[in-house]
Coordinates of C-alpha atoms in Angstrom, one line a residue:
Chain U
M116 CA -51.4 10.8 17.0
S117 CA -53.8 12.7 14.8
C118 CA -51.3 15.5 14.7
I119 CA -48.7 13.1 13.4
G120 CA -51.2 11.9 10.8
R121 CA -51.7 15.4 9.5
E122 CA -47.9 15.9 9.3
D123 CA -47.5 12.7 7.4
E124 CA -50.0 13.8 4.8
N125 CA -48.0 17.0 4.2
I126 CA -44.8 15.2 3.5
S127 CA -44.1 14.6 -0.1
P128 CA -44.3 11.0 -1.1
Q129 CA -41.2 11.5 -3.2
L130 CA -38.4 9.0 -3.0
Y131 CA -34.9 10.1 -2.2
R132 CA -31.6 8.4 -2.9
A133 CA -28.0 9.1 -2.0
S134 CA -26.0 10.5 -4.9
Q135 CA -23.6 8.0 -6.4
D136 CA -21.0 10.7 -6.6
Y137 CA -20.3 10.5 -2.9
I138 CA -19.2 7.6 -0.7
Y139 CA -19.6 7.4 3.0
R140 CA -16.8 6.5 5.3
K141 CA -16.4 6.3 9.1
I142 CA -12.8 7.3 9.9
A143 CA -12.0 6.7 13.6
D144 CA -14.9 8.6 15.3
T145 CA -15.7 10.9 12.4
Y146 CA -18.2 10.5 9.6
V147 CA -17.5 11.8 6.1
L148 CA -19.0 11.9 2.7
I149 CA -16.2 11.8 0.0
A150 CA -16.6 13.1 -3.5
V151 CA -15.8 10.6 -6.2
G152 CA -16.0 10.5 -10.0
G153 CA -16.6 13.7 -11.9
N154 CA -17.3 15.5 -8.6
I155 CA -13.7 15.4 -7.4
A156 CA -12.6 18.4 -9.3
N157 CA -15.7 20.4 -8.3
F158 CA -15.7 19.7 -4.7
N159 CA -13.3 20.2 -1.9
G160 CA -12.7 16.5 -1.1
Y161 CA -15.2 15.7 1.6
V162 CA -17.7 16.9 4.1
S163 CA -18.0 15.9 7.7
I164 CA -21.4 14.8 8.9
N165 CA -22.8 13.9 12.3
E166 CA -23.9 10.5 13.3
T167 CA -27.6 11.2 12.6
A168 CA -26.8 12.3 9.1
A169 CA -24.6 9.2 8.7
V170 CA -27.5 7.0 9.7
L171 CA -29.8 8.7 7.2
W172 CA -27.2 8.5 4.4
E173 CA -26.8 4.8 4.9
R174 CA -30.6 4.4 4.7
L175 CA -30.6 6.4 1.4
Q176 CA -28.4 3.8 -0.3
T177 CA -31.8 2.4 -1.2
P178 CA -34.5 4.9 -2.3
S179 CA -36.5 6.0 0.7
T180 CA -39.4 8.3 1.5
A181 CA -39.0 11.0 4.1
E182 CA -41.4 9.1 6.3
T183 CA -39.1 6.0 6.2
L184 CA -36.2 8.2 7.2
Q185 CA -38.2 9.7 10.1
Q186 CA -39.0 6.2 11.2
V187 CA -35.3 5.2 11.2
L188 CA -34.5 8.1 13.6
V189 CA -37.5 7.4 15.8
E190 CA -36.4 3.8 16.2
K191 CA -32.7 4.5 16.6
Y192 CA -32.8 7.5 18.9
G193 CA -36.2 7.3 20.5
I194 CA -37.0 10.9 19.6
D195 CA -40.5 12.1 19.0
R196 CA -41.9 12.1 15.5
R197 CA -42.2 15.8 15.2
Q198 CA -38.4 16.2 16.0
A199 CA -37.6 13.4 13.6
A200 CA -39.6 15.1 10.8
K201 CA -37.7 18.3 11.3
D202 CA -34.3 16.6 11.4
V203 CA -35.1 14.7 8.2
Q204 CA -36.4 17.8 6.4
D205 CA -33.3 19.8 7.4
F206 CA -31.0 17.0 6.3
L207 CA -32.8 16.5 3.0
D208 CA -32.9 20.3 2.3
E209 CA -29.2 20.6 2.8
M210 CA -28.3 17.5 0.9
I211 CA -30.5 18.3 -2.1
Q212 CA -29.2 21.8 -2.2
H213 CA -25.7 20.4 -2.7
D214 CA -26.7 17.7 -5.1
M215 CA -25.8 15.0 -2.6
V216 CA -29.2 13.5 -2.5
E217 CA -31.3 12.9 -5.6
V218 CA -35.1 13.2 -5.7
I219 CA -36.6 10.4 -7.7
R220 CA -39.6 12.2 -9.1
D221 CA -41.5 9.2 -10.4
G222 CA -41.1 7.4 -7.1
Chain W
M217 CA 15.6 4.4 14.7
R218 CA 19.3 3.4 15.0
V219 CA 21.4 2.0 12.2
M220 CA 22.4 -1.5 12.8
N221 CA 25.9 -2.5 13.5
I222 CA 26.8 -5.6 11.5
E223 CA 29.8 -6.4 13.6
A224 CA 27.6 -6.5 16.7
W225 CA 25.1 -8.7 14.9
K226 CA 27.8 -11.4 14.7
S227 CA 27.9 -11.5 18.5
A228 CA 25.5 -13.9 20.1
D229 CA 25.5 -11.8 23.3
F230 CA 24.5 -8.8 21.3
F231 CA 21.5 -10.7 20.0
T232 CA 20.1 -11.1 23.4
R233 CA 20.6 -7.5 24.3
R234 CA 19.4 -6.4 20.9
M235 CA 16.2 -8.5 21.1
H236 CA 15.3 -6.6 24.3
D237 CA 16.4 -3.4 22.7
F238 CA 14.3 -3.6 19.5
M239 CA 11.3 -4.6 21.5
E240 CA 11.7 -1.3 23.2
K241 CA 8.6 0.7 24.0
I242 CA 7.8 2.4 20.6
N243 CA 8.5 -0.7 18.5
S244 CA 6.4 -2.8 20.8
L245 CA 3.5 -0.3 20.8
F246 CA 3.8 0.0 17.1
L247 CA 3.6 -3.7 16.4
D248 CA 0.8 -4.1 19.0
A249 CA -1.3 -1.5 17.3
L250 CA -0.6 -2.8 13.8
K251 CA -1.7 -6.3 14.9
A252 CA -4.9 -4.9 16.5
S253 CA -5.6 -3.0 13.3
L254 CA -5.3 -6.2 11.2
M255 CA -7.7 -7.9 13.6
N256 CA -10.1 -5.0 13.5
T257 CA -9.8 -4.5 17.2
S258 CA -8.4 -1.8 19.5
V259 CA -5.5 -1.7 21.9
D260 CA -6.3 -1.2 25.5
W261 CA -3.3 0.9 26.5
E262 CA -3.7 2.5 29.9
D263 CA -2.2 5.8 30.8
A264 CA -0.5 4.0 33.7
Q265 CA 1.9 2.6 31.1
G266 CA 3.5 6.1 31.3
F267 CA 2.8 7.6 27.9
R268 CA 4.5 10.9 27.3
D269 CA 3.9 13.3 24.4
E270 CA 7.3 12.2 23.0
D271 CA 6.1 8.6 22.9
W272 CA 3.0 9.5 20.9
S273 CA 5.1 11.7 18.5
S274 CA 7.6 8.8 18.0
L275 CA 4.7 6.4 17.4
F276 CA 3.1 8.7 14.9
A277 CA 6.4 9.2 13.1
M278 CA 7.1 5.5 13.0
A279 CA 3.6 4.7 11.7
D280 CA 4.0 7.5 9.1
M281 CA 7.3 6.1 8.0
H282 CA 5.7 2.7 7.4
N283 CA 2.7 4.4 5.7
V284 CA 0.3 2.8 8.3
L285 CA -0.7 5.8 10.3
P286 CA -4.4 5.4 9.6
M287 CA -4.3 1.8 10.7
I288 CA -2.4 2.6 13.9
F289 CA -4.7 5.5 14.7
E290 CA -7.8 3.5 14.3
A291 CA -6.4 0.9 16.7
F292 CA -5.6 3.3 19.5
Y293 CA -7.7 6.4 19.2
C294 CA -10.3 5.2 21.7
C295 CA -7.9 3.7 24.3
P296 CA -7.6 5.2 27.8
A297 CA -4.1 6.4 27.2
A298 CA -5.1 8.3 24.1
A299 CA -7.8 10.1 26.0
Q300 CA -5.2 11.4 28.4
A301 CA -2.8 12.6 25.6
D302 CA -2.4 16.2 24.5
P303 CA -5.6 17.0 22.7
A304 CA -3.8 19.2 20.2
L305 CA -1.4 16.3 19.3
M306 CA -4.3 13.9 18.8
A307 CA -6.4 16.4 16.8
A308 CA -3.5 17.0 14.4
C309 CA -3.0 13.3 14.0
R310 CA -6.8 12.8 13.5
N311 CA -6.9 15.4 10.8
K312 CA -3.9 13.9 9.0
V313 CA -5.5 10.5 9.1
R314 CA -8.8 11.8 7.9
N315 CA -7.3 13.6 5.0
T316 CA -5.1 10.6 4.1
V317 CA -8.0 8.2 4.1
V318 CA -10.2 10.5 2.1
M319 CA -7.6 10.7 -0.6
Q320 CA -7.2 6.9 -0.6
A321 CA -10.9 6.3 -0.9
M322 CA -10.9 8.7 -3.9
R323 CA -8.0 7.0 -5.5
T324 CA -9.6 3.6 -5.1
E325 CA -12.9 4.7 -6.6
E326 CA -11.1 6.5 -9.5
A327 CA -8.9 3.5 -10.1
L328 CA -11.9 1.2 -10.3
R329 CA -13.6 3.5 -12.8
L330 CA -10.4 3.6 -14.8
L331 CA -10.2 -0.2 -14.9
S332 CA -13.8 -0.4 -16.2
F333 CA -13.0 2.2 -18.7
L334 CA -9.9 0.4 -20.0
E335 CA -11.8 -2.9 -20.3
S336 CA -14.6 -1.1 -22.1
R337 CA -12.0 -0.2 -24.7
D338 CA -11.2 -3.9 -25.2
L339 CA -7.9 -3.7 -23.2
H340 CA -6.8 -6.2 -20.7
P341 CA -5.4 -4.5 -17.5
L342 CA -4.4 -6.8 -14.6
V343 CA -4.4 -5.2 -11.2
V344 CA -1.4 -6.1 -9.0
K345 CA -1.1 -5.4 -5.3
G346 CA -3.1 -2.3 -4.6
I347 CA -6.9 -2.8 -4.7
V348 CA -6.6 -6.6 -4.4
C349 CA -4.4 -6.3 -1.2
R350 CA -6.5 -3.4 0.1
N351 CA -9.6 -5.5 0.1
L352 CA -8.0 -7.9 2.5
Y353 CA -7.9 -5.4 5.3
P354 CA -10.8 -5.0 7.7
K355 CA -11.1 -1.3 6.7
P356 CA -9.6 -1.2 3.2
D357 CA -9.2 2.6 2.9
L358 CA -6.9 2.6 5.9
R359 CA -4.3 0.7 3.8
I360 CA -2.6 3.6 2.0
S361 CA -0.7 3.5 -1.2
G362 CA 0.4 6.4 -3.3
D363 CA -0.2 4.7 -6.6
E364 CA -2.1 1.9 -8.3
D365 CA -0.2 -0.7 -10.3
I366 CA -1.7 -2.0 -13.5
W367 CA 0.0 -4.6 -15.7
I368 CA -0.9 -4.6 -19.4
P369 CA 0.5 -6.6 -22.3
W370 CA 3.3 -4.8 -24.2
E371 CA 1.3 -5.1 -27.5
E372 CA -1.6 -3.2 -25.9
Y373 CA 0.4 -0.3 -24.6
G374 CA -0.3 2.0 -27.6
R375 CA -4.0 1.6 -27.4
C376 CA -3.9 1.7 -23.6
H377 CA -2.0 5.0 -23.7
Q378 CA -4.7 6.5 -25.9
A379 CA -7.4 5.3 -23.5
M380 CA -5.6 6.7 -20.5
L381 CA -5.5 10.1 -22.3
E382 CA -9.2 9.8 -23.0
F383 CA -9.9 9.1 -19.4
G384 CA -8.0 12.3 -18.5
M385 CA -4.7 10.8 -17.4
E386 CA -1.4 12.1 -18.6
P387 CA 2.2 10.9 -18.2
V388 CA 3.9 12.3 -15.2
D389 CA 7.0 13.0 -17.1
P390 CA 6.2 14.4 -20.6
T391 CA 9.8 13.8 -21.6
Q392 CA 9.8 10.1 -20.9
D393 CA 10.2 7.8 -23.8
I394 CA 7.0 6.0 -23.1
K395 CA 7.3 3.6 -26.0
K396 CA 10.6 2.2 -24.7
A397 CA 9.9 2.4 -20.9
D398 CA 8.6 -0.7 -19.2
E399 CA 6.8 1.4 -16.6
V400 CA 4.9 4.6 -17.3
P401 CA 3.4 6.7 -14.4
Y402 CA 0.3 8.7 -15.1
V403 CA -1.6 11.3 -13.1
K404 CA -5.1 12.9 -13.6
K405 CA -5.5 16.6 -13.2
G406 CA -7.8 17.5 -10.3
S407 CA -7.7 14.0 -9.0
P408 CA -5.5 12.2 -6.5
L409 CA -5.2 9.2 -8.9
Y410 CA -1.7 8.1 -9.7
V411 CA -1.3 5.0 -11.8
E412 CA 1.8 3.1 -12.8
L413 CA 1.2 1.3 -16.0
H414 CA 3.6 -1.6 -16.2
K415 CA 4.4 -3.4 -19.4
S416 CA 6.5 -5.9 -17.4
L417 CA 6.2 -6.6 -13.7
F418 CA 9.9 -5.9 -13.1
P419 CA 12.2 -3.6 -15.0
V420 CA 13.6 -5.8 -17.7
E421 CA 17.0 -4.2 -17.8
S422 CA 17.7 -4.7 -14.1
K423 CA 20.7 -7.0 -13.6
A424 CA 19.7 -7.7 -10.0
Y425 CA 16.1 -8.7 -10.6
G426 CA 15.1 -8.3 -14.2
D427 CA 15.1 -12.1 -14.4
L428 CA 12.1 -12.3 -12.1
N429 CA 9.9 -11.5 -15.1
S430 CA 10.5 -15.0 -16.4
F431 CA 8.4 -16.5 -13.6
F432 CA 5.4 -14.5 -14.8
A433 CA 5.8 -15.2 -18.5
H434 CA 2.5 -17.2 -18.6
A435 CA 0.9 -15.5 -15.6
R436 CA -1.7 -13.8 -17.8
E437 CA -3.0 -17.2 -18.8
R438 CA -3.6 -18.0 -15.2
A439 CA -5.2 -14.7 -14.3
V440 CA -8.5 -14.6 -12.4
R441 CA -11.3 -12.1 -11.9
V442 CA -12.2 -11.1 -8.3
Q443 CA -14.9 -8.9 -6.8
K444 CA -14.1 -5.2 -6.7
T445 CA -14.6 -5.1 -3.0
G446 CA -14.1 -7.6 -0.1
I447 CA -12.2 -10.8 0.0
A448 CA -12.6 -12.8 -3.2
D449 CA -14.6 -16.0 -3.5
I450 CA -11.8 -18.4 -4.5
R451 CA -14.0 -20.8 -6.4
R452 CA -15.8 -18.1 -8.2
A453 CA -12.6 -16.2 -9.1
E454 CA -11.0 -19.3 -10.5
S455 CA -14.0 -20.3 -12.4
I456 CA -14.0 -17.0 -14.4
Q457 CA -11.1 -16.7 -16.9
A458 CA -9.7 -13.2 -16.8
S459 CA -10.1 -13.1 -20.6
A460 CA -13.8 -13.6 -20.1
P461 CA -16.0 -10.6 -21.0
A462 CA -15.5 -8.0 -18.3
D463 CA -18.3 -7.4 -15.9
V464 CA -18.9 -4.4 -13.8
D465 CA -18.5 -6.2 -10.5
T466 CA -15.1 -7.7 -11.0
I467 CA -11.5 -6.8 -11.8
A468 CA -8.9 -9.0 -13.5
T469 CA -5.8 -9.9 -11.4
L470 CA -3.0 -12.4 -11.1
G471 CA -4.0 -16.0 -10.1
F472 CA -3.6 -16.5 -6.3
T473 CA -0.3 -18.5 -6.5
D474 CA 1.2 -16.0 -8.9
H475 CA 0.0 -13.1 -6.8
L476 CA 1.5 -14.4 -3.6
F477 CA 4.8 -15.1 -5.3
Y478 CA 4.6 -11.7 -6.9
L479 CA 4.1 -10.0 -3.6
I480 CA 7.2 -11.9 -2.2
C481 CA 9.2 -10.9 -5.3
H482 CA 8.1 -7.3 -4.9
A483 CA 9.2 -7.2 -1.3
F484 CA 12.4 -9.0 -2.3
K485 CA 13.1 -6.4 -5.0
H486 CA 12.9 -3.7 -2.4
F487 CA 14.9 -5.7 0.1
L488 CA 17.7 -5.8 -2.6
H489 CA 17.4 -2.0 -3.0
S490 CA 17.2 -0.4 0.5
G491 CA 14.6 -2.4 2.3
F492 CA 10.9 -2.9 2.6
G493 CA 8.4 -2.0 5.3
L494 CA 5.9 -3.7 7.5
R495 CA 3.0 -2.7 5.3
Q496 CA 4.3 -5.1 2.7
V497 CA 4.5 -7.8 5.3
C498 CA 0.9 -7.1 6.2
D499 CA -0.1 -7.5 2.6
I500 CA 1.7 -10.9 2.3
V501 CA 0.3 -12.2 5.6
L502 CA -3.3 -11.2 4.8
F503 CA -3.0 -12.6 1.3
A504 CA -1.8 -15.9 2.5
N505 CA -4.4 -16.1 5.3
A506 CA -7.2 -15.3 2.8
Y507 CA -6.1 -17.4 -0.2
G508 CA -3.8 -19.9 1.3
K509 CA -6.0 -22.8 0.3
A510 CA -5.8 -21.8 -3.3
I511 CA -2.0 -21.3 -3.3
D512 CA 0.4 -23.9 -4.7
W513 CA 2.9 -23.6 -1.9
V514 CA 5.2 -26.2 -3.4
Y515 CA 5.5 -24.1 -6.6
V516 CA 6.0 -20.9 -4.5
A517 CA 8.8 -22.6 -2.5
K518 CA 10.5 -23.9 -5.6
C519 CA 10.4 -20.4 -7.2
C520 CA 11.7 -18.8 -4.0
R521 CA 14.6 -21.3 -3.9
E522 CA 15.4 -20.5 -7.6
I523 CA 15.8 -16.8 -6.8
R524 CA 17.6 -17.5 -3.5
A525 CA 14.7 -15.9 -1.6
E526 CA 13.5 -18.9 0.4
K527 CA 14.9 -17.8 3.8
F528 CA 13.7 -14.4 3.0
A529 CA 10.2 -15.6 2.4
V530 CA 10.1 -17.8 5.4
S531 CA 11.3 -14.9 7.6
I532 CA 8.4 -12.8 6.4
F533 CA 5.9 -15.4 7.4
R534 CA 7.8 -16.0 10.7
I535 CA 7.5 -12.3 11.5
G536 CA 3.9 -12.4 10.4
E537 CA 3.2 -15.2 12.8
K538 CA 5.1 -13.8 15.8
Y539 CA 4.0 -10.2 15.6
L540 CA 1.0 -9.9 13.2
T541 CA -1.9 -12.2 12.3
F542 CA -0.4 -14.9 10.1
S543 CA -2.0 -18.2 10.7
P544 CA 0.0 -21.1 9.2
Y545 CA -3.0 -23.4 9.6
A546 CA -5.5 -21.1 7.8
A547 CA -2.9 -20.5 5.1
C548 CA -2.1 -24.2 4.6
F549 CA 1.5 -23.1 5.1
P550 CA 3.9 -25.9 4.1
E551 CA 5.5 -28.0 6.9
A552 CA 9.0 -27.6 5.4
W553 CA 8.7 -23.8 5.7
R554 CA 7.2 -24.1 9.2
T555 CA 10.1 -26.0 10.5
M556 CA 12.9 -24.3 8.6
D557 CA 15.7 -23.0 10.7
V558 CA 15.6 -19.2 10.0
D559 CA 16.4 -16.3 12.3
E560 CA 13.9 -13.6 11.4
S561 CA 15.1 -11.1 14.0
L562 CA 17.6 -9.4 11.8
M563 CA 15.0 -8.9 9.1
L564 CA 12.6 -7.5 11.6
L565 CA 15.3 -5.0 12.7
D566 CA 15.9 -4.1 9.1
L567 CA 12.1 -3.7 8.4
L568 CA 11.5 -1.5 11.4
D569 CA 14.4 0.7 10.3
A570 CA 13.5 0.7 6.6
G571 CA 10.1 2.2 6.6
V572 CA 7.9 1.7 3.6
F573 CA 10.0 0.7 0.5
G574 CA 13.2 1.4 2.5
D575 CA 12.6 5.1 2.4
G576 CA 13.4 5.6 6.1
S577 CA 16.4 7.9 5.4
M578 CA 18.3 9.3 2.5
S579 CA 21.4 7.3 3.4
R580 CA 19.4 4.1 3.3
K581 CA 17.9 5.0 -0.1
H582 CA 21.4 5.7 -1.4
S583 CA 22.8 2.5 0.1
S584 CA 20.9 0.6 -2.6
T585 CA 23.7 1.2 -5.1
I586 CA 25.9 -1.0 -3.0
T587 CA 23.4 -3.8 -2.4
L588 CA 22.2 -3.9 -6.0
Q589 CA 25.8 -4.1 -7.3
A590 CA 26.5 -6.9 -5.0
V591 CA 23.6 -8.9 -6.2
S592 CA 24.3 -8.1 -9.9
A593 CA 27.9 -9.2 -9.4
Q594 CA 26.7 -12.5 -7.9
K595 CA 24.4 -13.1 -10.9
E596 CA 27.3 -12.4 -13.3
G597 CA 29.4 -15.0 -11.5
K598 CA 31.7 -12.4 -10.0
K599 CA 32.7 -11.9 -6.4
T600 CA 30.4 -9.6 -4.5
S601 CA 33.4 -7.5 -3.6
H602 CA 33.7 -6.7 -7.3
G603 CA 30.1 -5.4 -7.1
L604 CA 31.0 -3.2 -4.1
L605 CA 33.9 -1.6 -6.1
R606 CA 31.7 -1.3 -9.1
S607 CA 29.1 0.6 -7.0
L608 CA 31.6 3.3 -6.4
F609 CA 32.9 3.3 -10.0
P610 CA 30.1 1.9 -12.2
P611 CA 30.7 1.3 -15.9
A612 CA 29.7 3.9 -18.5
K613 CA 26.6 2.0 -19.5
D614 CA 25.1 2.3 -16.0
L615 CA 25.6 6.0 -15.9
E616 CA 24.4 6.8 -19.5
K617 CA 20.9 7.9 -18.4
R618 CA 22.2 10.5 -15.9
Y619 CA 25.3 11.5 -17.8
T620 CA 24.1 11.4 -21.4
Y621 CA 27.4 12.5 -22.8
L622 CA 28.7 9.1 -22.1
Q623 CA 26.6 7.7 -24.9
D624 CA 28.9 9.4 -27.5
R625 CA 32.0 9.9 -25.4
P626 CA 32.5 6.9 -23.1
W627 CA 36.1 8.0 -22.4
L628 CA 34.7 10.8 -20.2
L629 CA 33.8 8.1 -17.7
P630 CA 36.2 9.3 -15.0
A631 CA 34.6 12.8 -15.3
A632 CA 31.2 11.2 -14.7
W633 CA 32.5 9.3 -11.7
T634 CA 33.8 12.6 -10.2
A635 CA 30.6 14.5 -11.0
R636 CA 28.6 11.7 -9.4
I637 CA 30.5 11.8 -6.2
V638 CA 30.5 15.6 -6.0
S639 CA 26.8 15.7 -6.7
Y640 CA 26.1 13.2 -4.0
V641 CA 28.2 15.0 -1.4
K642 CA 26.4 18.3 -2.3
E643 CA 23.0 16.7 -2.1
T644 CA 23.5 15.2 1.3
R645 CA 25.1 18.4 2.6
H646 CA 22.1 20.4 1.2
T647 CA 19.4 18.2 2.7
G648 CA 21.4 17.9 5.9
N649 CA 20.2 14.3 6.1
D650 CA 22.8 11.7 6.9
G651 CA 25.8 11.5 4.6
A652 CA 27.6 9.6 2.0
V653 CA 29.7 7.8 4.6
K654 CA 26.6 6.6 6.4
A655 CA 25.0 5.4 3.1
M656 CA 28.1 3.3 2.5
E657 CA 28.0 2.0 6.1
I658 CA 24.3 1.0 5.7
G659 CA 25.1 -0.5 2.3
Y660 CA 27.9 -2.7 3.5
Q661 CA 25.8 -3.8 6.6
R662 CA 22.9 -4.7 4.3
V663 CA 25.2 -6.7 2.0
D664 CA 26.1 -8.7 5.1
L665 CA 22.3 -9.0 5.7
L666 CA 21.8 -10.4 2.2
R667 CA 24.5 -13.0 3.0
K668 CA 22.8 -13.9 6.3
Y669 CA 19.7 -14.8 4.3
D670 CA 21.6 -16.7 1.6
I671 CA 20.7 -14.2 -1.1
I672 CA 24.3 -13.9 -2.0
D673 CA 27.4 -15.9 -1.1

């Protein structure tokens, strides 16, 4: 538990939020993020995401911390917190890099 | 799908055979899956039912023809039979569905942004069909339509056009006389959005159905505002005048009674042309189920009688009840319509064959010349046979748009008739699809169908 506590301290307390320029849809058994608004012309339509990313995206409809997102994964999939932290960080890195998740700096 | 034989229709024995026939495997699977989709459930087809790759291909083709492939796919993709199907076939269908739904979601979002933009410019767009109908479906993006229809007052068109340009939209046809046209389509570069801006709900100059506009002369005064997503709260919608200041959460649309009648009229218009598809039936059924309590059915029935579409309308609801999810009770469906003696089976056959907006085949599309002339002749107090002759040899005025030389030299009409026939024969030969004879055959059969439903004498 102390290990988890140290990790938590290292996670930025920043708040993250899903970009309004993308909408999420489940189409049959696939999950996609669709570009809307000004992004349509700059983006190739949509990206497919896996179920875990879809869960995180839905949570990010309201501003959330990385810790909150980890907790969502731990509760939903029963994975250990270390794994959840890695999954969340990978997800956020990828999404932020593509402007699909916004960092709310004053969060 | 086979073309119907009107002579055989007249035979009672044929009906029995044909009823079994049209409920054949693919039709039956198609209707089952469509109903499941409207109920947000899945079908439980087993492989033991003997699915072959050809069955799946036919089902996909039929769903595609009716523009409901995403709805059908959603209903069957996880059933046991689908798991046993050719993976490549399913993967191709899945990809097509995903791409189609993505485009639809984009179109809807863009259309909502456009509506907000127009209202911010002090314009008064009313949404008809499209988004309002889509919101009635369990998964709205699965209800596909190629365009969004917006109705604006004639006097606002000039300003509306400027606002459309400002939003990045441009007329599809730069040569169109947009000031005179009662319908102007727009596209947006780099976006899938396609909007038809209507100055009137129906083409004013149409002899067959231009008069439908008179029923909506005061519809703007009865307009309501509904939420942008989900089924509208009737009380809330009716409490907000459409002319009230726009808010970001709602869109202006026709009142519930007007909208249902409009949906019927729109299907009727296409029925007079070359037919309408089951997607339009789904729209009407879901609309009646959701807003039936707010609909003045006596008024709708009266209007339908006036345009000779009462049996037509009742047949739609009968099909909805038998094969889809129409609930007469939930919709407060009037007793007189519930008990009316109408045979909906012919219309179902026509619907299954027609595809969305009667685009099932080139011959069917071309057959509209014959049906429209028959209806026009009826409205002008002439025999429908006069209309049929006229469909082959229309007056100069009807051909002026295509053969512009007739405007100055109407005596060249015989040349235009010849050019028209030659062009049509060439076109059908070039596309290899059906033929002129077949178009006439379908046209005459459908004129008989119009008689069956008391649309013409």
